[in-house]
mmCIF file of C-alpha atoms in Angstrom:
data_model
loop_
_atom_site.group_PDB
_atom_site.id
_atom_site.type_symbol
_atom_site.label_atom_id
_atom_site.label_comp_id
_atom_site.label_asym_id
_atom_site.label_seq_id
_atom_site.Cartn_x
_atom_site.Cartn_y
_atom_site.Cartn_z
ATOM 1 C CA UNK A 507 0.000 0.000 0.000
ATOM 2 C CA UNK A 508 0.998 3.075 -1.097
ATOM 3 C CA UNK A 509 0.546 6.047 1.493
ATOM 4 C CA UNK A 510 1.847 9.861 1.563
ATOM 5 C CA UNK A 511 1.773 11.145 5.114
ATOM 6 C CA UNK A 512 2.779 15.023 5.866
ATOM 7 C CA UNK A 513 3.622 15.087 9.655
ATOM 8 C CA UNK A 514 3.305 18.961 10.972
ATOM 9 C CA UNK A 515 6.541 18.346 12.858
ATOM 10 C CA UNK A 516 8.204 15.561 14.921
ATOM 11 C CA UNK A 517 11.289 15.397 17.132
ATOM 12 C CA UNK A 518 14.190 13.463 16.290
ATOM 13 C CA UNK A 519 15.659 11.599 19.504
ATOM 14 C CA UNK A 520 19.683 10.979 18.943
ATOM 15 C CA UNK A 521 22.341 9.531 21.775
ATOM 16 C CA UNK A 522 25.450 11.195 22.581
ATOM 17 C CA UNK A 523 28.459 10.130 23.741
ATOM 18 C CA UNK A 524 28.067 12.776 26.433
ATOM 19 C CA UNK A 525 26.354 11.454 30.032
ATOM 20 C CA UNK A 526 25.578 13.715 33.044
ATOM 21 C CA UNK A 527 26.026 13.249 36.555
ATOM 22 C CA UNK A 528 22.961 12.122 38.692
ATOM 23 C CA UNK A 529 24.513 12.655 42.248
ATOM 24 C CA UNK A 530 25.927 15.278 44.197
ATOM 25 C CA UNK A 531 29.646 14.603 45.084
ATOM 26 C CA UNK A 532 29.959 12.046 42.993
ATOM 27 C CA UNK A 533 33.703 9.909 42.668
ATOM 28 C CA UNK A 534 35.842 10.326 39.751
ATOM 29 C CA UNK A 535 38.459 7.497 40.103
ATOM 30 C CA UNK A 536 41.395 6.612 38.382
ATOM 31 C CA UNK A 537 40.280 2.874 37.821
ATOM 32 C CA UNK A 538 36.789 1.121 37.457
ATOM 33 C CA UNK A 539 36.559 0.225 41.048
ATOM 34 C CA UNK A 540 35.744 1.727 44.528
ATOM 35 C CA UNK A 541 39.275 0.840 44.943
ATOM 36 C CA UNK A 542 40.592 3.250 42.753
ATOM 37 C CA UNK A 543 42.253 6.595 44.020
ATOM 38 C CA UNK A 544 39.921 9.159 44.291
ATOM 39 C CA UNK A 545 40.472 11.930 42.025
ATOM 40 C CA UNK A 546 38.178 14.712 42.423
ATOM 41 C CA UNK A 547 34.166 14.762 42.725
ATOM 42 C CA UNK A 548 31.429 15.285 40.348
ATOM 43 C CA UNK A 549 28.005 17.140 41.031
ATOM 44 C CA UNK A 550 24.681 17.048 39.777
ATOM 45 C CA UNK A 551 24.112 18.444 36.281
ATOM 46 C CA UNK A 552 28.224 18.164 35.274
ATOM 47 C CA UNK A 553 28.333 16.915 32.014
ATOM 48 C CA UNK A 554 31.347 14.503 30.388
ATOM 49 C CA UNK A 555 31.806 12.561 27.149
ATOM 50 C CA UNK A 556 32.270 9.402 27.703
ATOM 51 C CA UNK A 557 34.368 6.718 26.503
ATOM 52 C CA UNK A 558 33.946 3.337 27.690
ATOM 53 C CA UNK A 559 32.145 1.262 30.453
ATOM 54 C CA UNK A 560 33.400 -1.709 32.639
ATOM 55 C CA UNK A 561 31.774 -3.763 35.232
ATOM 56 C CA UNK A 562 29.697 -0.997 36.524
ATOM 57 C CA UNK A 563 31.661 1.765 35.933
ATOM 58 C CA UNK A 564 31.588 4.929 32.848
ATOM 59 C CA UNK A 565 35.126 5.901 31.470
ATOM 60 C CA UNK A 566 35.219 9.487 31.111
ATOM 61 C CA UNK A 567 37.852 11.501 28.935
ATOM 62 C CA UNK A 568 39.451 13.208 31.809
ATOM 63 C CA UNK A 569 38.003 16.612 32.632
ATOM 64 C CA UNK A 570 40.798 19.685 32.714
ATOM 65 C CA UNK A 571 39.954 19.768 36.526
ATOM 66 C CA UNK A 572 42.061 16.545 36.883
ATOM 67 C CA UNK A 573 45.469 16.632 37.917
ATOM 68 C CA UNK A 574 48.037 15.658 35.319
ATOM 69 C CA UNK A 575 51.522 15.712 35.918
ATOM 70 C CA UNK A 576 54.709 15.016 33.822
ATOM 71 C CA UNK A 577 58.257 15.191 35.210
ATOM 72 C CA UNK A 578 60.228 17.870 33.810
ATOM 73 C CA UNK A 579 63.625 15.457 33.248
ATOM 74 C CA UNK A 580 61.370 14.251 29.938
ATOM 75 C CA UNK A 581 60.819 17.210 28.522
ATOM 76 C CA UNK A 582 62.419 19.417 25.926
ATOM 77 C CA UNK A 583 60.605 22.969 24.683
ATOM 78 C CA UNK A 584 57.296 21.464 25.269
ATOM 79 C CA UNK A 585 57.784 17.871 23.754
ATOM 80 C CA UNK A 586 58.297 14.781 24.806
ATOM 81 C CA UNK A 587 61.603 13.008 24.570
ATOM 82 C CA UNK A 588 61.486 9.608 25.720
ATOM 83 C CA UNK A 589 59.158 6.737 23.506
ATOM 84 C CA UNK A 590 56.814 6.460 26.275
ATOM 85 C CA UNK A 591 56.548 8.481 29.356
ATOM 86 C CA UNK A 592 53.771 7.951 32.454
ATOM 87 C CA UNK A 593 51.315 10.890 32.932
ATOM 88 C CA UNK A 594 51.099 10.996 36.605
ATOM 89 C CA UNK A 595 48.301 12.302 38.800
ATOM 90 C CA UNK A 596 50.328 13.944 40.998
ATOM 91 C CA UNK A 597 54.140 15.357 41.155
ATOM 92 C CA UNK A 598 55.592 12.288 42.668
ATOM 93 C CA UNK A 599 56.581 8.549 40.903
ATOM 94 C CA UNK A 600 54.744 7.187 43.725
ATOM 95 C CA UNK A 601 51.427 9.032 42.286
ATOM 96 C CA UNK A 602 48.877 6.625 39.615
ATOM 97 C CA UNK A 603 49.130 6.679 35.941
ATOM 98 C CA UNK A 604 46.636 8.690 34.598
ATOM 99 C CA UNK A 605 47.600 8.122 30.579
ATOM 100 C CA UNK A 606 50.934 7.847 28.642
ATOM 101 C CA UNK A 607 51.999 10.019 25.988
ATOM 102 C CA UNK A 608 54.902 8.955 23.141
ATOM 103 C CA UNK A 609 57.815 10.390 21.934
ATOM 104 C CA UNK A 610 57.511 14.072 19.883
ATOM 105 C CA UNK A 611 53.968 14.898 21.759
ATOM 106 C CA UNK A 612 53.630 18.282 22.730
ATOM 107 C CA UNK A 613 52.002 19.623 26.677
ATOM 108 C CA UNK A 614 50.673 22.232 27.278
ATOM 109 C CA UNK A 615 52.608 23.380 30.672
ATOM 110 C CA UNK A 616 50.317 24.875 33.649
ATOM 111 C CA UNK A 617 52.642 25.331 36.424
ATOM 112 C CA UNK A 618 56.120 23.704 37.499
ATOM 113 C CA UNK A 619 56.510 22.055 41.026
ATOM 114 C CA UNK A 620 60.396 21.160 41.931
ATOM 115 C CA UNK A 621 61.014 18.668 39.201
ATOM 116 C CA UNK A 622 57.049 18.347 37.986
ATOM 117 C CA UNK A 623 55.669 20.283 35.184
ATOM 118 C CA UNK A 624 51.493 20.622 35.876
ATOM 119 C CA UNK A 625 49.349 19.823 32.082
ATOM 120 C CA UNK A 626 46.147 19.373 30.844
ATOM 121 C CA UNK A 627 44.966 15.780 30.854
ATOM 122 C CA UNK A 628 45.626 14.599 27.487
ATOM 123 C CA UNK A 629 43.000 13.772 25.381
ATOM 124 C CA UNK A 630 43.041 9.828 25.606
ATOM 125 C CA UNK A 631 43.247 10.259 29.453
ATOM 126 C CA UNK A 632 40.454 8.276 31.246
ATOM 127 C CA UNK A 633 39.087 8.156 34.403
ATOM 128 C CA UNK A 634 36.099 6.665 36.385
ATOM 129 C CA UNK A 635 32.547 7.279 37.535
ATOM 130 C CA UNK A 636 30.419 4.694 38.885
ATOM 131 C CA UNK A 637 26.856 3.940 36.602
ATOM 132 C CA UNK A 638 24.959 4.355 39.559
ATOM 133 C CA UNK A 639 25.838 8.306 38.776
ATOM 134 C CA UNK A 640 25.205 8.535 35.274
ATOM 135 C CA UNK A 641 22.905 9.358 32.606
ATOM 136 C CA UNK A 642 22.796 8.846 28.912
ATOM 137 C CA UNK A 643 22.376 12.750 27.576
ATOM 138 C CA UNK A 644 19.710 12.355 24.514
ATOM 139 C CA UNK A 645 19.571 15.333 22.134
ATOM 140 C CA UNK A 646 16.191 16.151 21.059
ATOM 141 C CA UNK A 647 16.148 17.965 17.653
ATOM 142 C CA UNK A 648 12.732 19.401 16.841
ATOM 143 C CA UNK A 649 12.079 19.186 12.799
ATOM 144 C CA UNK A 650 9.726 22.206 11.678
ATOM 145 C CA UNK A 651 6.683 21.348 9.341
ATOM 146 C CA UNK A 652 7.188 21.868 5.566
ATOM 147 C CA UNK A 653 5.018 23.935 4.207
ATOM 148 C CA UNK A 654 5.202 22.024 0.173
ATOM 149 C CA UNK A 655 1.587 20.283 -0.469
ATOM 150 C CA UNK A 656 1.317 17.335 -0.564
ATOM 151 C CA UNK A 657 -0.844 14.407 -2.512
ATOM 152 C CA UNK A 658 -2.921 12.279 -0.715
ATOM 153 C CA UNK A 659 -4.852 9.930 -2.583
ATOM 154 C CA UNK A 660 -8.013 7.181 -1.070
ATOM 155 C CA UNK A 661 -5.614 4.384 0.121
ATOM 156 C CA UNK A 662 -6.818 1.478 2.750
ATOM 157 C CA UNK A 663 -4.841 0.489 5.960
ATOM 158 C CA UNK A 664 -4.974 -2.829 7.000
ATOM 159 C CA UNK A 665 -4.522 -3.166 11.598
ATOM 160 C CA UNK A 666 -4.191 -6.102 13.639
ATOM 161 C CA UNK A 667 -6.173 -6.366 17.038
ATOM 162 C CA UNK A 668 -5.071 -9.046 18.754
ATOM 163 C CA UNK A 669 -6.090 -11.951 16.684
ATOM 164 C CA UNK A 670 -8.573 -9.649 14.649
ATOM 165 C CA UNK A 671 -7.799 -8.052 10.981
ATOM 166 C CA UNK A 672 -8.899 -4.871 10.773
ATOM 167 C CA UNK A 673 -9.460 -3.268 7.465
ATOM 168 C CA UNK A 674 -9.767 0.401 7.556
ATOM 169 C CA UNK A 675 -10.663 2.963 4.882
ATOM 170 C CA UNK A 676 -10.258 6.550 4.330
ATOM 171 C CA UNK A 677 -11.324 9.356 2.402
ATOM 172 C CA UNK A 678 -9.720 13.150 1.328
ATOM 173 C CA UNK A 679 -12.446 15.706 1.356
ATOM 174 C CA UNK A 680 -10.841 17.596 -0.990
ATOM 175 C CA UNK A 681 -13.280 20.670 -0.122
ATOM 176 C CA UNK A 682 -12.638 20.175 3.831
ATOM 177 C CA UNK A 683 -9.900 22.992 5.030
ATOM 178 C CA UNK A 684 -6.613 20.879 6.545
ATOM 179 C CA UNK A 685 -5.070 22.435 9.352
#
């Protein structure tokens, strides 16, 4: 059956990767357990992209708020020298790994403490927040009506009600105002 339908306007549901936080003072970990050093807290409303989930737990890209910390023995003008070298979440070796960044990368350098140089979390930098705390963001785009005519011609619709076919039939007054 053959059936031209003008719908006045509908919204368009999409997911993000972007979930919000449901609690007030919520974790943000450096692993996916309750385990895992406590970074800094998340409240109600924040917003984050997120990455990946595990057993419970939403990887985040690391918000700028999070500590990230490079030591300065690695570092030449702004890039880094060695193949491989630990992003740490705090100005010590005895600090977690937040990420690892390789050879030729550059930082972005915040502040210097002793031997420490302070960055932004890089960009593949992940950290925790339990799914008990999250929420999905869904973007709702509204789609306005178009205002082209269109043809709509006597057509019948066959329903099912329960074990019931329904036939149903239709017809355009042509002379009957639309709205």
């Amino acid at each position: 059956i053959l059936l031209s339908l003008l719908l006045l306007s509908f919204k368009s549901f999409t997911m993000s990767n972007d979930v919000v936080i449901t609690g007030n003072r919520v974790s943000i970990r450096l692993s996916p357990s309750i385990q895992g050093e406590l970074l800094d807290r998340a409240m109600v409303g924040d917003h984050f992209s997120s990455v990946t989930k595990s057993n419970g737990w939403q990887g985040i890209t690391a918000p700028d708020f999070i500590s990230a910390w490079v030591h300065s023995d690695y570092i030449s003008n702004n890039i880094v020298l060695p193949k491989k070298l630990n992003v740490r979440i705090g100005p010590n070796k005895n600090y977690g790994v937040l990420t690892v960044l390789s050879e030729g990368q550059k930082i972005n350098q915040l502040e210097i403490f002793n031997e420490w140089i302070k960055i932004n979390p890089p960009s593949n930098s992940v950290v925790w927040i339990s799914n008990d705390f999250v929420s999905n963001v869904v973007n709702i785009v509204k789609i306005e009506p178009t205002k082209e005519p269109i043809e709509i011609q006597e057509k019948e619709l066959i329903g099912y009600d329960n074990d019931n076919l329904i036939s149903l039939s239709f017809n355009l007054k042509e002379t009957k105002e639309q709205g």
